[in-house]
Amino acid sequence: MDNIFNIKRFWHYLLYDLRNARNRYWLSSLILGLIPVSMYVIYELMSVVIAGEWMPYNPVSQWAAFGISFVTVVLNFPVKVYGKLTEKKTGSDWLMIPASAFEKWLSMILIVCIVMPVCIGLMLFGSDAILSAAIPNYGKSLLTYFKDVNRMISDSSNGILSINLHPVLFLNWCENILIFTLGAIYFKRSKAAKTILAYFALSMILTPVMMMVVGSDHISSEDIEWMLNGNTLTVETFISKVNAAVSIIYILILGGLLGGIFARIKTLKH
């Protein structure tokens, strides 16, 4: 058991991994975390140039700032922090670090799925909230929009349908960042581009299969018809089936990605 996981050894390796991630990505994190500020400044400068006055900030630009940060981190973070493991010198040095494959895998998962989204999220939502509180024409913060969306969905369905966006966003983050982490440690060159191509290829193959396996067993056309006719009991049953189907899909996807990353770490040789 000690060869697989030792808490003291894992802690030392996790600290090393965190320092490595900080050294390679702190500047990028700072720039991406302040994108809401940059977007607002650019928007208002363009307003002054074009219209001759400061304009109320467009919520679309707020969402765009978060979208740009999200996509950039997903594409860029795994490559910058772990991409060099496929290089001979860096990979050989990494293999010599006194930690088991499981410990290196666990540290990698914690950093990409927990540490990174917390850090970038605090900067993004923090800068957005400060702008919202300090500048009258900036508008509401995005955290307020999330609450409004949850309330709107609940009110429009008479309380039958309630969606918490936070776990949905977290699972979506994990799925995407793990895809590109696997690509970063698998492909030797053009890591992000090859990962995107592989993702599209696998999606075309696996999506119909998963829909046949999950969809046909859990959600029928009768469920949808009864839901559209407003049958409350059937709506609740339908929602339960949708939740079950989505949970199964996420378990399969995340389980496959986690297993794929661990298998790649186990087979890395230089």
PDB file of C-alpha atoms in Angstrom:
ATOM      1  CA  MET A   1       0.000   0.000   0.000  1.00  0.00           C
ATOM      2  CA  ASP A   2       2.862   2.394   0.808  1.00  0.00           C
ATOM      3  CA  ASN A   3       4.144   1.966  -2.743  1.00  0.00           C
ATOM      4  CA  ILE A   4       0.813   3.235  -4.071  1.00  0.00           C
ATOM      5  CA  PHE A   5      -0.050   6.043  -1.652  1.00  0.00           C
ATOM      6  CA  ASN A   6       1.844   7.616   1.212  1.00  0.00           C
ATOM      7  CA  ILE A   7       0.291  10.768   2.645  1.00  0.00           C
ATOM      8  CA  LYS A   8       3.596  12.464   3.496  1.00  0.00           C
ATOM      9  CA  ARG A   9       5.134  11.659   0.125  1.00  0.00           C
ATOM     10  CA  PHE A  10       1.972  12.761  -1.670  1.00  0.00           C
ATOM     11  CA  TRP A  11       1.894  16.045   0.238  1.00  0.00           C
ATOM     12  CA  HIS A  12       5.464  16.853  -0.760  1.00  0.00           C
ATOM     13  CA  TYR A  13       4.731  16.028  -4.381  1.00  0.00           C
ATOM     14  CA  LEU A  14       1.505  18.057  -4.371  1.00  0.00           C
ATOM     15  CA  LEU A  15       3.417  21.103  -3.108  1.00  0.00           C
ATOM     16  CA  TYR A  16       5.993  20.586  -5.858  1.00  0.00           C
ATOM     17  CA  ASP A  17       3.226  20.269  -8.460  1.00  0.00           C
ATOM     18  CA  LEU A  18       1.516  23.423  -7.179  1.00  0.00           C
ATOM     19  CA  ARG A  19       4.751  25.408  -7.350  1.00  0.00           C
ATOM     20  CA  ASN A  20       5.360  24.143 -10.853  1.00  0.00           C
ATOM     21  CA  ALA A  21       1.840  25.146 -11.953  1.00  0.00           C
ATOM     22  CA  ARG A  22       2.229  28.574 -10.332  1.00  0.00           C
ATOM     23  CA  ASN A  23       5.591  29.230 -11.962  1.00  0.00           C
ATOM     24  CA  ARG A  24       4.349  28.244 -15.409  1.00  0.00           C
ATOM     25  CA  TYR A  25       0.929  29.860 -15.329  1.00  0.00           C
ATOM     26  CA  TRP A  26       0.749  32.706 -12.789  1.00  0.00           C
ATOM     27  CA  LEU A  27       1.082  35.474 -15.365  1.00  0.00           C
ATOM     28  CA  SER A  28      -1.472  33.878 -17.698  1.00  0.00           C
ATOM     29  CA  SER A  29      -3.845  33.431 -14.736  1.00  0.00           C
ATOM     30  CA  LEU A  30      -3.503  37.090 -13.785  1.00  0.00           C
ATOM     31  CA  ILE A  31      -4.187  38.271 -17.332  1.00  0.00           C
ATOM     32  CA  LEU A  32      -7.180  35.951 -17.748  1.00  0.00           C
ATOM     33  CA  GLY A  33      -8.542  36.785 -14.298  1.00  0.00           C
ATOM     34  CA  LEU A  34      -8.606  40.473 -15.176  1.00  0.00           C
ATOM     35  CA  ILE A  35     -10.308  40.031 -18.548  1.00  0.00           C
ATOM     36  CA  PRO A  36     -13.608  41.495 -17.186  1.00  0.00           C
ATOM     37  CA  VAL A  37     -11.680  44.707 -16.414  1.00  0.00           C
ATOM     38  CA  SER A  38     -10.013  44.715 -19.837  1.00  0.00           C
ATOM     39  CA  MET A  39     -13.290  44.096 -21.645  1.00  0.00           C
ATOM     40  CA  TYR A  40     -15.026  46.901 -19.750  1.00  0.00           C
ATOM     41  CA  VAL A  41     -12.232  49.399 -20.464  1.00  0.00           C
ATOM     42  CA  ILE A  42     -12.213  48.497 -24.180  1.00  0.00           C
ATOM     43  CA  TYR A  43     -16.016  48.700 -24.362  1.00  0.00           C
ATOM     44  CA  GLU A  44     -16.168  52.143 -22.772  1.00  0.00           C
ATOM     45  CA  LEU A  45     -13.269  53.497 -24.827  1.00  0.00           C
ATOM     46  CA  MET A  46     -15.058  52.398 -27.989  1.00  0.00           C
ATOM     47  CA  SER A  47     -18.274  54.004 -26.692  1.00  0.00           C
ATOM     48  CA  VAL A  48     -16.498  57.314 -26.147  1.00  0.00           C
ATOM     49  CA  VAL A  49     -14.861  57.175 -29.588  1.00  0.00           C
ATOM     50  CA  ILE A  50     -18.026  56.158 -31.477  1.00  0.00           C
ATOM     51  CA  ALA A  51     -20.865  57.737 -29.475  1.00  0.00           C
ATOM     52  CA  GLY A  52     -18.948  60.452 -27.626  1.00  0.00           C
ATOM     53  CA  GLU A  53     -20.140  59.344 -24.192  1.00  0.00           C
ATOM     54  CA  TRP A  54     -19.931  56.547 -21.643  1.00  0.00           C
ATOM     55  CA  MET A  55     -22.546  53.868 -22.321  1.00  0.00           C
ATOM     56  CA  PRO A  56     -24.218  51.347 -19.991  1.00  0.00           C
ATOM     57  CA  TYR A  57     -22.188  48.155 -20.085  1.00  0.00           C
ATOM     58  CA  ASN A  58     -23.599  45.311 -22.189  1.00  0.00           C
ATOM     59  CA  PRO A  59     -24.170  42.033 -20.259  1.00  0.00           C
ATOM     60  CA  VAL A  60     -23.170  40.157 -23.421  1.00  0.00           C
ATOM     61  CA  SER A  61     -19.670  41.537 -22.976  1.00  0.00           C
ATOM     62  CA  GLN A  62     -19.638  40.219 -19.405  1.00  0.00           C
ATOM     63  CA  TRP A  63     -20.496  36.723 -20.583  1.00  0.00           C
ATOM     64  CA  ALA A  64     -17.981  37.044 -23.418  1.00  0.00           C
ATOM     65  CA  ALA A  65     -15.214  37.875 -20.927  1.00  0.00           C
ATOM     66  CA  PHE A  66     -15.941  34.712 -18.944  1.00  0.00           C
ATOM     67  CA  GLY A  67     -16.245  32.639 -22.107  1.00  0.00           C
ATOM     68  CA  ILE A  68     -12.888  33.841 -23.396  1.00  0.00           C
ATOM     69  CA  SER A  69     -11.208  33.073 -20.074  1.00  0.00           C
ATOM     70  CA  PHE A  70     -12.827  29.643 -19.820  1.00  0.00           C
ATOM     71  CA  VAL A  71     -11.860  28.563 -23.330  1.00  0.00           C
ATOM     72  CA  THR A  72      -8.328  29.932 -23.019  1.00  0.00           C
ATOM     73  CA  VAL A  73      -7.645  28.191 -19.711  1.00  0.00           C
ATOM     74  CA  VAL A  74      -9.036  24.875 -20.934  1.00  0.00           C
ATOM     75  CA  LEU A  75      -6.956  24.970 -24.118  1.00  0.00           C
ATOM     76  CA  ASN A  76      -3.821  26.470 -22.625  1.00  0.00           C
ATOM     77  CA  PHE A  77      -3.383  25.453 -18.973  1.00  0.00           C
ATOM     78  CA  PRO A  78      -2.849  21.679 -19.390  1.00  0.00           C
ATOM     79  CA  VAL A  79      -0.389  22.250 -22.246  1.00  0.00           C
ATOM     80  CA  LYS A  80       1.691  24.858 -20.408  1.00  0.00           C
ATOM     81  CA  VAL A  81       1.785  22.981 -17.095  1.00  0.00           C
ATOM     82  CA  TYR A  82       1.889  19.308 -18.151  1.00  0.00           C
ATOM     83  CA  GLY A  83       2.573  19.367 -21.885  1.00  0.00           C
ATOM     84  CA  LYS A  84       6.349  19.063 -21.472  1.00  0.00           C
ATOM     85  CA  LEU A  85       5.981  15.636 -19.880  1.00  0.00           C
ATOM     86  CA  THR A  86       6.046  14.205 -23.401  1.00  0.00           C
ATOM     87  CA  GLU A  87       9.486  15.759 -23.968  1.00  0.00           C
ATOM     88  CA  LYS A  88      12.434  13.483 -23.294  1.00  0.00           C
ATOM     89  CA  LYS A  89      14.348  15.535 -20.714  1.00  0.00           C
ATOM     90  CA  THR A  90      11.374  16.948 -18.806  1.00  0.00           C
ATOM     91  CA  GLY A  91       9.538  13.631 -18.879  1.00  0.00           C
ATOM     92  CA  SER A  92      12.585  11.703 -17.662  1.00  0.00           C
ATOM     93  CA  ASP A  93      13.118  14.150 -14.788  1.00  0.00           C
ATOM     94  CA  TRP A  94       9.447  13.901 -13.866  1.00  0.00           C
ATOM     95  CA  LEU A  95       9.559  10.100 -13.816  1.00  0.00           C
ATOM     96  CA  MET A  96      12.489  10.268 -11.383  1.00  0.00           C
ATOM     97  CA  ILE A  97      10.514  12.273  -8.813  1.00  0.00           C
ATOM     98  CA  PRO A  98       9.895  10.030  -5.763  1.00  0.00           C
ATOM     99  CA  ALA A  99       6.125   9.627  -6.003  1.00  0.00           C
ATOM    100  CA  SER A 100       3.901   6.817  -7.231  1.00  0.00           C
ATOM    101  CA  ALA A 101       1.915   6.997 -10.450  1.00  0.00           C
ATOM    102  CA  PHE A 102      -1.271   7.207  -8.405  1.00  0.00           C
ATOM    103  CA  GLU A 103       0.049  10.149  -6.378  1.00  0.00           C
ATOM    104  CA  LYS A 104       1.109  12.017  -9.519  1.00  0.00           C
ATOM    105  CA  TRP A 105      -2.274  11.309 -11.081  1.00  0.00           C
ATOM    106  CA  LEU A 106      -4.173  12.455  -7.984  1.00  0.00           C
ATOM    107  CA  SER A 107      -2.131  15.651  -7.738  1.00  0.00           C
ATOM    108  CA  MET A 108      -2.763  16.397 -11.415  1.00  0.00           C
ATOM    109  CA  ILE A 109      -6.514  15.864 -11.042  1.00  0.00           C
ATOM    110  CA  LEU A 110      -6.723  18.052  -7.924  1.00  0.00           C
ATOM    111  CA  ILE A 111      -4.870  20.887  -9.645  1.00  0.00           C
ATOM    112  CA  VAL A 112      -6.808  20.888 -12.929  1.00  0.00           C
ATOM    113  CA  CYS A 113     -10.251  20.160 -11.435  1.00  0.00           C
ATOM    114  CA  ILE A 114     -10.115  21.992  -8.080  1.00  0.00           C
ATOM    115  CA  VAL A 115      -7.197  24.376  -7.644  1.00  0.00           C
ATOM    116  CA  MET A 116      -7.249  25.994 -11.090  1.00  0.00           C
ATOM    117  CA  PRO A 117     -11.007  26.698 -11.300  1.00  0.00           C
ATOM    118  CA  VAL A 118     -10.985  28.085  -7.742  1.00  0.00           C
ATOM    119  CA  CYS A 119      -8.077  30.421  -8.499  1.00  0.00           C
ATOM    120  CA  ILE A 120      -9.320  31.640 -11.877  1.00  0.00           C
ATOM    121  CA  GLY A 121     -12.922  31.771 -10.603  1.00  0.00           C
ATOM    122  CA  LEU A 122     -11.990  33.960  -7.639  1.00  0.00           C
ATOM    123  CA  MET A 123     -10.184  36.398  -9.919  1.00  0.00           C
ATOM    124  CA  LEU A 124     -12.922  36.446 -12.568  1.00  0.00           C
ATOM    125  CA  PHE A 125     -15.923  36.719 -10.260  1.00  0.00           C
ATOM    126  CA  GLY A 126     -13.974  38.980  -7.896  1.00  0.00           C
ATOM    127  CA  SER A 127     -13.021  41.510 -10.572  1.00  0.00           C
ATOM    128  CA  ASP A 128     -16.552  41.332 -12.012  1.00  0.00           C
ATOM    129  CA  ALA A 129     -18.133  41.915  -8.572  1.00  0.00           C
ATOM    130  CA  ILE A 130     -15.780  44.835  -7.805  1.00  0.00           C
ATOM    131  CA  LEU A 131     -16.644  46.490 -11.111  1.00  0.00           C
ATOM    132  CA  SER A 132     -20.353  45.963 -10.453  1.00  0.00           C
ATOM    133  CA  ALA A 133     -20.120  47.485  -6.979  1.00  0.00           C
ATOM    134  CA  ALA A 134     -17.811  50.380  -7.879  1.00  0.00           C
ATOM    135  CA  ILE A 135     -19.092  51.496 -11.292  1.00  0.00           C
ATOM    136  CA  PRO A 136     -22.790  52.451 -11.632  1.00  0.00           C
ATOM    137  CA  ASN A 137     -23.096  51.782 -15.389  1.00  0.00           C
ATOM    138  CA  TYR A 138     -21.437  48.348 -15.208  1.00  0.00           C
ATOM    139  CA  GLY A 139     -24.616  46.530 -14.191  1.00  0.00           C
ATOM    140  CA  LYS A 140     -25.149  43.410 -12.122  1.00  0.00           C
ATOM    141  CA  SER A 141     -22.423  40.886 -11.413  1.00  0.00           C
ATOM    142  CA  LEU A 142     -22.632  37.505 -13.130  1.00  0.00           C
ATOM    143  CA  LEU A 143     -23.216  35.772  -9.793  1.00  0.00           C
ATOM    144  CA  THR A 144     -26.479  37.721  -9.592  1.00  0.00           C
ATOM    145  CA  TYR A 145     -27.418  36.546 -13.088  1.00  0.00           C
ATOM    146  CA  PHE A 146     -26.887  32.930 -12.001  1.00  0.00           C
ATOM    147  CA  LYS A 147     -29.339  33.410  -9.135  1.00  0.00           C
ATOM    148  CA  ASP A 148     -31.830  35.088 -11.478  1.00  0.00           C
ATOM    149  CA  VAL A 149     -31.638  32.180 -13.958  1.00  0.00           C
ATOM    150  CA  ASN A 150     -32.257  29.624 -11.192  1.00  0.00           C
ATOM    151  CA  ARG A 151     -35.233  31.624  -9.907  1.00  0.00           C
ATOM    152  CA  MET A 152     -36.649  32.169 -13.414  1.00  0.00           C
ATOM    153  CA  ILE A 153     -36.524  28.437 -14.213  1.00  0.00           C
ATOM    154  CA  SER A 154     -38.209  27.576 -10.919  1.00  0.00           C
ATOM    155  CA  ASP A 155     -40.925  30.233 -11.319  1.00  0.00           C
ATOM    156  CA  SER A 156     -41.688  29.362 -14.938  1.00  0.00           C
ATOM    157  CA  SER A 157     -42.206  25.692 -14.031  1.00  0.00           C
ATOM    158  CA  ASN A 158     -44.246  26.410 -10.868  1.00  0.00           C
ATOM    159  CA  GLY A 159     -41.463  25.055  -8.701  1.00  0.00           C
ATOM    160  CA  ILE A 160     -41.362  21.673 -10.465  1.00  0.00           C
ATOM    161  CA  LEU A 161     -38.053  22.294 -12.207  1.00  0.00           C
ATOM    162  CA  SER A 162     -35.121  23.594 -10.204  1.00  0.00           C
ATOM    163  CA  ILE A 163     -31.603  23.779 -11.608  1.00  0.00           C
ATOM    164  CA  ASN A 164     -28.484  24.650  -9.654  1.00  0.00           C
ATOM    165  CA  LEU A 165     -26.052  25.967 -12.252  1.00  0.00           C
ATOM    166  CA  HIS A 166     -22.960  25.721 -10.056  1.00  0.00           C
ATOM    167  CA  PRO A 167     -22.537  21.906 -10.049  1.00  0.00           C
ATOM    168  CA  VAL A 168     -23.454  21.844 -13.752  1.00  0.00           C
ATOM    169  CA  LEU A 169     -20.711  24.367 -14.516  1.00  0.00           C
ATOM    170  CA  PHE A 170     -18.247  22.454 -12.339  1.00  0.00           C
ATOM    171  CA  LEU A 171     -18.927  19.139 -14.090  1.00  0.00           C
ATOM    172  CA  ASN A 172     -18.659  20.882 -17.453  1.00  0.00           C
ATOM    173  CA  TRP A 173     -15.318  22.345 -16.385  1.00  0.00           C
ATOM    174  CA  CYS A 174     -14.021  18.940 -15.259  1.00  0.00           C
ATOM    175  CA  GLU A 175     -15.083  17.286 -18.496  1.00  0.00           C
ATOM    176  CA  ASN A 176     -13.396  19.863 -20.717  1.00  0.00           C
ATOM    177  CA  ILE A 177     -10.201  20.361 -18.710  1.00  0.00           C
ATOM    178  CA  LEU A 178      -9.679  16.602 -18.377  1.00  0.00           C
ATOM    179  CA  ILE A 179     -10.080  16.154 -22.129  1.00  0.00           C
ATOM    180  CA  PHE A 180      -7.297  18.632 -22.814  1.00  0.00           C
ATOM    181  CA  THR A 181      -5.157  17.348 -19.954  1.00  0.00           C
ATOM    182  CA  LEU A 182      -5.256  13.902 -21.512  1.00  0.00           C
ATOM    183  CA  GLY A 183      -4.376  15.415 -24.874  1.00  0.00           C
ATOM    184  CA  ALA A 184      -1.503  17.406 -23.335  1.00  0.00           C
ATOM    185  CA  ILE A 185       0.194  14.317 -21.923  1.00  0.00           C
ATOM    186  CA  TYR A 186      -0.634  12.064 -24.869  1.00  0.00           C
ATOM    187  CA  PHE A 187       0.218  14.045 -28.002  1.00  0.00           C
ATOM    188  CA  LYS A 188       3.779  15.222 -28.554  1.00  0.00           C
ATOM    189  CA  ARG A 189       3.029  18.198 -30.847  1.00  0.00           C
ATOM    190  CA  SER A 190       0.049  20.413 -31.717  1.00  0.00           C
ATOM    191  CA  LYS A 191      -1.553  19.149 -28.522  1.00  0.00           C
ATOM    192  CA  ALA A 192      -4.654  21.358 -28.379  1.00  0.00           C
ATOM    193  CA  ALA A 193      -5.408  21.045 -32.104  1.00  0.00           C
ATOM    194  CA  LYS A 194      -5.030  17.257 -32.113  1.00  0.00           C
ATOM    195  CA  THR A 195      -7.134  16.993 -28.958  1.00  0.00           C
ATOM    196  CA  ILE A 196      -9.954  18.964 -30.617  1.00  0.00           C
ATOM    197  CA  LEU A 197      -9.828  16.736 -33.696  1.00  0.00           C
ATOM    198  CA  ALA A 198      -9.811  13.583 -31.545  1.00  0.00           C
ATOM    199  CA  TYR A 199     -12.699  14.960 -29.481  1.00  0.00           C
ATOM    200  CA  PHE A 200     -14.851  15.603 -32.561  1.00  0.00           C
ATOM    201  CA  ALA A 201     -14.038  12.184 -33.985  1.00  0.00           C
ATOM    202  CA  LEU A 202     -14.920  10.375 -30.756  1.00  0.00           C
ATOM    203  CA  SER A 203     -18.064  12.473 -30.301  1.00  0.00           C
ATOM    204  CA  MET A 204     -19.349  11.438 -33.718  1.00  0.00           C
ATOM    205  CA  ILE A 205     -18.838   7.807 -32.778  1.00  0.00           C
ATOM    206  CA  LEU A 206     -19.831   7.745 -29.107  1.00  0.00           C
ATOM    207  CA  THR A 207     -22.735  10.215 -28.957  1.00  0.00           C
ATOM    208  CA  PRO A 208     -25.223   8.061 -30.945  1.00  0.00           C
ATOM    209  CA  VAL A 209     -24.131   4.983 -29.008  1.00  0.00           C
ATOM    210  CA  MET A 210     -24.593   6.683 -25.617  1.00  0.00           C
ATOM    211  CA  MET A 211     -27.960   8.092 -26.638  1.00  0.00           C
ATOM    212  CA  MET A 212     -29.135   4.626 -27.673  1.00  0.00           C
ATOM    213  CA  VAL A 213     -27.900   3.035 -24.457  1.00  0.00           C
ATOM    214  CA  VAL A 214     -28.994   5.770 -22.041  1.00  0.00           C
ATOM    215  CA  GLY A 215     -31.822   7.507 -23.854  1.00  0.00           C
ATOM    216  CA  SER A 216     -33.845   4.495 -24.939  1.00  0.00           C
ATOM    217  CA  ASP A 217     -33.830   2.987 -21.451  1.00  0.00           C
ATOM    218  CA  HIS A 218     -34.637   6.147 -19.501  1.00  0.00           C
ATOM    219  CA  ILE A 219     -36.581   8.611 -21.664  1.00  0.00           C
ATOM    220  CA  SER A 220     -39.344   7.614 -24.038  1.00  0.00           C
ATOM    221  CA  SER A 221     -41.401   9.632 -26.519  1.00  0.00           C
ATOM    222  CA  GLU A 222     -44.421   9.078 -24.256  1.00  0.00           C
ATOM    223  CA  ASP A 223     -42.582  10.879 -21.426  1.00  0.00           C
ATOM    224  CA  ILE A 224     -42.020  13.926 -23.620  1.00  0.00           C
ATOM    225  CA  GLU A 225     -45.619  13.919 -24.916  1.00  0.00           C
ATOM    226  CA  TRP A 226     -47.090  13.726 -21.414  1.00  0.00           C
ATOM    227  CA  MET A 227     -44.750  16.457 -20.210  1.00  0.00           C
ATOM    228  CA  LEU A 228     -45.854  18.786 -23.022  1.00  0.00           C
ATOM    229  CA  ASN A 229     -49.484  18.134 -22.059  1.00  0.00           C
ATOM    230  CA  GLY A 230     -48.734  19.448 -18.558  1.00  0.00           C
ATOM    231  CA  ASN A 231     -49.136  16.272 -16.516  1.00  0.00           C
ATOM    232  CA  THR A 232     -47.345  17.202 -13.269  1.00  0.00           C
ATOM    233  CA  LEU A 233     -46.627  13.674 -12.108  1.00  0.00           C
ATOM    234  CA  THR A 234     -45.187  12.733 -15.454  1.00  0.00           C
ATOM    235  CA  VAL A 235     -43.131  15.955 -15.584  1.00  0.00           C
ATOM    236  CA  GLU A 236     -41.536  15.043 -12.258  1.00  0.00           C
ATOM    237  CA  THR A 237     -40.911  11.514 -13.500  1.00  0.00           C
ATOM    238  CA  PHE A 238     -39.465  12.865 -16.730  1.00  0.00           C
ATOM    239  CA  ILE A 239     -37.115  15.213 -14.846  1.00  0.00           C
ATOM    240  CA  SER A 240     -35.950  12.319 -12.675  1.00  0.00           C
ATOM    241  CA  LYS A 241     -35.209  10.268 -15.783  1.00  0.00           C
ATOM    242  CA  VAL A 242     -33.333  13.168 -17.389  1.00  0.00           C
ATOM    243  CA  ASN A 243     -31.254  13.611 -14.221  1.00  0.00           C
ATOM    244  CA  ALA A 244     -30.492   9.898 -14.148  1.00  0.00           C
ATOM    245  CA  ALA A 245     -29.488   9.890 -17.817  1.00  0.00           C
ATOM    246  CA  VAL A 246     -27.265  12.965 -17.437  1.00  0.00           C
ATOM    247  CA  SER A 247     -25.642  11.480 -14.319  1.00  0.00           C
ATOM    248  CA  ILE A 248     -24.864   8.239 -16.146  1.00  0.00           C
ATOM    249  CA  ILE A 249     -23.373  10.139 -19.089  1.00  0.00           C
ATOM    250  CA  TYR A 250     -21.156  12.235 -16.821  1.00  0.00           C
ATOM    251  CA  ILE A 251     -20.030   9.178 -14.866  1.00  0.00           C
ATOM    252  CA  LEU A 252     -19.075   7.382 -18.078  1.00  0.00           C
ATOM    253  CA  ILE A 253     -17.275  10.392 -19.561  1.00  0.00           C
ATOM    254  CA  LEU A 254     -15.429  11.479 -16.420  1.00  0.00           C
ATOM    255  CA  GLY A 255     -14.602   7.891 -15.489  1.00  0.00           C
ATOM    256  CA  GLY A 256     -13.161   7.279 -18.947  1.00  0.00           C
ATOM    257  CA  LEU A 257     -11.089  10.485 -18.845  1.00  0.00           C
ATOM    258  CA  LEU A 258      -9.761   9.827 -15.343  1.00  0.00           C
ATOM    259  CA  GLY A 259      -8.872   6.269 -16.303  1.00  0.00           C
ATOM    260  CA  GLY A 260      -7.245   7.428 -19.536  1.00  0.00           C
ATOM    261  CA  ILE A 261      -5.053   9.983 -17.733  1.00  0.00           C
ATOM    262  CA  PHE A 262      -3.957   7.415 -15.156  1.00  0.00           C
ATOM    263  CA  ALA A 263      -3.169   4.859 -17.857  1.00  0.00           C
ATOM    264  CA  ARG A 264      -1.099   7.443 -19.734  1.00  0.00           C
ATOM    265  CA  ILE A 265       0.866   8.355 -16.600  1.00  0.00           C
ATOM    266  CA  LYS A 266       1.540   4.677 -15.958  1.00  0.00           C
ATOM    267  CA  THR A 267       2.852   4.165 -19.478  1.00  0.00           C
ATOM    268  CA  LEU A 268       4.963   7.335 -19.821  1.00  0.00           C
ATOM    269  CA  LYS A 269       8.516   6.256 -20.662  1.00  0.00           C
ATOM    270  CA  HIS A 270      11.541   8.106 -21.982  1.00  0.00           C
TER     271      HIS A 270
END
